Amino acid sequence: MMKPPMHVAKAKDVGALGFPLTAEADQPAQALERLGRLKESMRSVMVMLESCTKCGKCAEQCHSYLGTQDYYNFPAARAELMRRVYKRYFTLQGKLFGRFAGAEEFDGATLTKWLTYFYQCNECRRCSLFCPFGIDTAEITIAARHILSELGIMPKFMQGVAANMAKTGNNMGLPVPAIIDNAEFMEDEMREETGLSIKIPIDKLNSDVLYIPSSADFFTNVDTMIGAAKLFHHLGLNWTISSSILEAANFGLLFNLDVMKEHNRRMIDAARVLGAKLVIQGECGHGWRAAKMYTQGANGPVDFQIRHILDFTAEHIDRLPLKKLPLRATLHDPCNYGRAGDLIEQPRRILRSVVTDFVEMTPNREENFCCGGGSGLLMEEMKEIRMQLGKKKAEQVLALGNLDYLVIPCSICKAQLPAVMEYYGAADLKMGGLMDLVGKALVLRDKDNEMEETQ
């Protein structure tokens, strides 16, 4: 039997998160029972399983298949892992004719294939653009991962993220004192650079705006956080960050829909406690999709607006005091911006305003290729596979020749693409978030001194 490419979480760790565990011998039966439930609650997935003709059009559009050349990473073949089981147990043809009708028994080997290949899909949804029927394999992947998680089967990496989120409100497990210390460190950095007292307020009551960054923006991607803080300072916003949800990323979308719902509920609770009427999500692709598309559907109506930092910045970009940075830069379109989040032209409008030379990759916008790390595949033990999944993205970037900067406005992309570009021979290429460049391009002045000089 094949071995999954990632470390699987131990039963005691999964159980600590509240997932019910099933005996190993009963797992196929339990999976079928849960597939039966999804048959009723996720009719769109069942329609997709029933509609695919396996025409093969998605194969050459899938970076996972192109990078690995593994048959089961061909989107239709991956979906077939669930489709064959669905046919066997939930269609008359499958019940009567079994494998002669394209059906398959659900056993331990099939379960292992699910774990292996549904965790090599980045859920990028590019295949759906080219499918004649609009079949969205990412939805099938999401359904399969959800079923696996309900059996207590998930990568150790996912389990660790969920445990950190439950304990601290962020994926990295940063405690409140560390959050405050890091905010003060960034405030000192901005004061040294600009001479201004630019604050990053934490848990400030009666704030008009709640900003939800990625926790990595307080640790490894601080220039992204600094860029947002400078923007809010210049606009004079009454804003804050919540220590209870210092995380735009929502890994629940990637492995368990109940965990996604709980994450969105945290956002709702934080906004209401702080009094915010506007919630601005930071640079995270799948986090934006989960917040934009599923917050109200999962938890009911909310009394605040949800926007993305790039959409908000684009709205104000023409009124900002900006200097153009002397850079030849290109933009990576995160999958969940271009194919699920309505963030296509906004980042381009911003980038043209902050650099001297913006060049497009080919293809771009909705048709852009995934970074290869999307859907949470950032496990170190999967690094070699991740490099294969990132091959098409590396080819896109390298085809542009000499570049000064690769804009990667998504937290997972920021973790994946530096390793990909180093692997494919471009270790010296500078890269980072789009808000990083906004922060560097903003020309900030002390408004009190400006008034004195005018008088």
PDB file of C-alpha atoms in Angstrom, residues 9 33-34 55-56 95 155 158 163 171 189 191 207 225 233 264 267 274 279 281 343 355 361 367 374-375 402 428:
ATOM      1  CA  ALA A   9      -1.519  13.689  12.739  1.00  0.00           C
ATOM      2  CA  GLU A  33     -21.650   7.308   5.769  1.00  0.00           C
ATOM      3  CA  ARG A  34     -20.236  10.839   5.583  1.00  0.00           C
ATOM      4  CA  CYS A  55     -12.564  14.526 -21.999  1.00  0.00           C
ATOM      5  CA  GLY A  56      -9.057  15.379 -20.747  1.00  0.00           C
ATOM      6  CA  LYS A  95     -24.739  -1.294  -7.365  1.00  0.00           C
ATOM      7  CA  PRO A 155      -1.851  16.101   7.934  1.00  0.00           C
ATOM      8  CA  MET A 158      -3.096  21.056   9.426  1.00  0.00           C
ATOM      9  CA  ALA A 163      -4.530  23.708  17.469  1.00  0.00           C
ATOM     10  CA  ASN A 171      -1.862  30.003  12.998  1.00  0.00           C
ATOM     11  CA  GLU A 189      11.046  50.724  12.882  1.00  0.00           C
ATOM     12  CA  ARG A 191       9.554  55.942  13.790  1.00  0.00           C
ATOM     13  CA  SER A 207     -12.543  51.295  16.660  1.00  0.00           C
ATOM     14  CA  MET A 225       2.030  44.935   8.115  1.00  0.00           C
ATOM     15  CA  HIS A 233      -2.031  56.388   9.553  1.00  0.00           C
ATOM     16  CA  ASN A 264     -15.322  33.172  10.729  1.00  0.00           C
ATOM     17  CA  MET A 267     -14.006  37.415  13.256  1.00  0.00           C
ATOM     18  CA  LEU A 274     -14.384  46.229  19.275  1.00  0.00           C
ATOM     19  CA  VAL A 279     -13.431  44.579   8.653  1.00  0.00           C
ATOM     20  CA  GLN A 281      -8.794  41.386   5.458  1.00  0.00           C
ATOM     21  CA  LEU A 343      -9.364  41.007  -6.987  1.00  0.00           C
ATOM     22  CA  VAL A 355       6.739  51.130  -9.547  1.00  0.00           C
ATOM     23  CA  MET A 361       3.239  37.309 -16.784  1.00  0.00           C
ATOM     24  CA  GLU A 367      -5.729  32.145 -16.060  1.00  0.00           C
ATOM     25  CA  GLY A 374      -1.959  26.771  -2.135  1.00  0.00           C
ATOM     26  CA  SER A 375      -4.586  24.955  -0.035  1.00  0.00           C
ATOM     27  CA  ASN A 402      15.513  40.412 -15.745  1.00  0.00           C
ATOM     28  CA  ASP A 428      18.402  36.479  -5.865  1.00  0.00           C
TER      29      ASP A 428
END
